[in-house]
């Protein structure tokens, strides 16, 4: 069929959330993944920030990943439902050196599952990131414990990551995108992709949000 090969190249825009407690390294992971940069000195994210990563997935597929970096203190704010809207995947991040951030993982997972779902009503695919593994101390959780936790909590899987040493950052993202693409294959092709970008950019800027700080 003439010209068939042109129409076969598919472009996707996927909104992916990066959530977790304050200081677990969400911004560092995004900066490492998108810009290949690492710094010890990021300011705490206030409200929400997002970055775009373009992936030439294969010869026929272009994926634009819109990574939303949602501040740790935002979880119970009224704005999170707006931030979560249209998301098709998520990373939940904790810091392996701070046990309290692991204990908060389930709160984030419940929050995520209550605020956004796939078109068929199931939870959006999510991956757990055990970040700062370059600083890991003895006595950390075993692989089998983590596998069991992820199964029970509804995570696709988990990765030990280090934004500092660039460990498993690309691998974790690829794992999540693979699952998002599998879900997307079953969905009708949406014509609202153009509107979606516009809608995302109209989110109220952090500075002017009522009740921030």
Coordinates of C-alpha atoms in Angstrom, one line a residue, residues 64-157:
X64 CA 7.6 11.4 24.7
X65 CA 7.8 10.9 28.5
X66 CA 6.5 13.8 30.5
X67 CA 7.9 13.2 34.0
X68 CA 6.0 15.0 36.8
X69 CA 8.1 15.6 39.9
X70 CA 5.5 16.0 42.7
X71 CA 6.7 17.5 45.9
X72 CA 6.9 15.4 49.0
X73 CA 4.7 17.7 51.1
X74 CA 2.0 17.8 48.4
X75 CA 0.4 14.4 49.1
X76 CA -2.6 15.6 51.0
X77 CA -3.0 18.9 49.1
X78 CA -6.1 19.5 47.1
X79 CA -4.0 19.9 43.9
X80 CA -2.7 16.3 43.7
X81 CA -5.8 15.1 41.9
X82 CA -5.1 17.7 39.2
X83 CA -1.4 16.7 39.0
X84 CA -2.3 13.0 38.8
X85 CA -4.8 13.5 36.0
X86 CA -4.1 11.7 32.7
X87 CA -1.0 9.9 34.2
X88 CA -0.4 6.4 32.7
X89 CA 2.5 5.3 34.9
X90 CA 4.3 6.2 38.1
X91 CA 7.5 5.8 40.1
X92 CA 7.3 5.7 43.8
X93 CA 10.6 6.6 45.3
X94 CA 12.1 6.0 48.8
X95 CA 15.6 6.6 50.3
X96 CA 17.3 3.3 51.3
X97 CA 19.1 5.3 54.1
X98 CA 15.9 6.5 55.7
X99 CA 13.4 3.8 56.8
X100 CA 10.6 6.3 57.4
X101 CA 10.6 7.0 53.6
X102 CA 10.0 3.3 53.0
X103 CA 7.2 3.2 55.5
X104 CA 5.5 6.0 53.6
X105 CA 5.5 4.1 50.3
X106 CA 2.1 2.5 50.9
X107 CA 0.5 5.9 51.7
X108 CA 1.7 7.1 48.3
X109 CA 0.6 4.0 46.6
X110 CA -2.9 4.2 48.1
X111 CA -3.1 7.9 47.2
X112 CA -2.0 7.1 43.6
X113 CA -4.6 4.3 43.2
X114 CA -7.4 6.4 44.6
X115 CA -6.8 9.4 42.3
X116 CA -5.9 7.9 38.9
X117 CA -6.9 4.8 37.0
X118 CA -6.5 3.4 33.6
X119 CA -9.4 3.5 31.2
X120 CA -10.4 0.0 32.2
X121 CA -10.5 0.9 35.9
X122 CA -7.3 -0.8 36.9
X123 CA -4.5 0.9 38.8
X124 CA -1.8 2.6 36.6
X125 CA 1.4 0.7 36.3
X126 CA 3.9 1.7 39.0
X127 CA 7.5 0.8 39.9
X128 CA 9.1 1.1 43.3
X129 CA 12.6 2.8 43.3
X130 CA 14.9 2.1 46.3
X131 CA 17.1 5.2 45.7
X132 CA 20.5 6.2 47.0
X133 CA 21.7 2.6 46.8
X134 CA 25.3 4.0 46.6
X135 CA 24.9 4.8 50.3
X136 CA 23.3 1.4 51.2
X137 CA 24.1 0.2 54.7
X138 CA 24.2 -3.4 55.9
X139 CA 20.8 -4.7 57.1
X140 CA 18.9 -3.5 54.1
X141 CA 15.9 -5.4 52.8
X142 CA 16.5 -8.7 51.0
X143 CA 15.6 -9.2 47.4
X144 CA 12.9 -11.8 48.4
X145 CA 11.4 -9.4 50.9
X146 CA 11.2 -6.7 48.3
X147 CA 9.7 -9.0 45.7
X148 CA 7.1 -10.1 48.2
X149 CA 6.3 -6.5 49.2
X150 CA 5.9 -5.4 45.6
X151 CA 3.6 -8.3 44.8
X152 CA 1.4 -7.5 47.8
X153 CA 1.5 -3.8 47.3
X154 CA 0.6 -4.0 43.6
X155 CA 3.9 -2.7 42.1
X156 CA 5.1 -4.1 38.8
X157 CA 8.6 -4.5 40.3

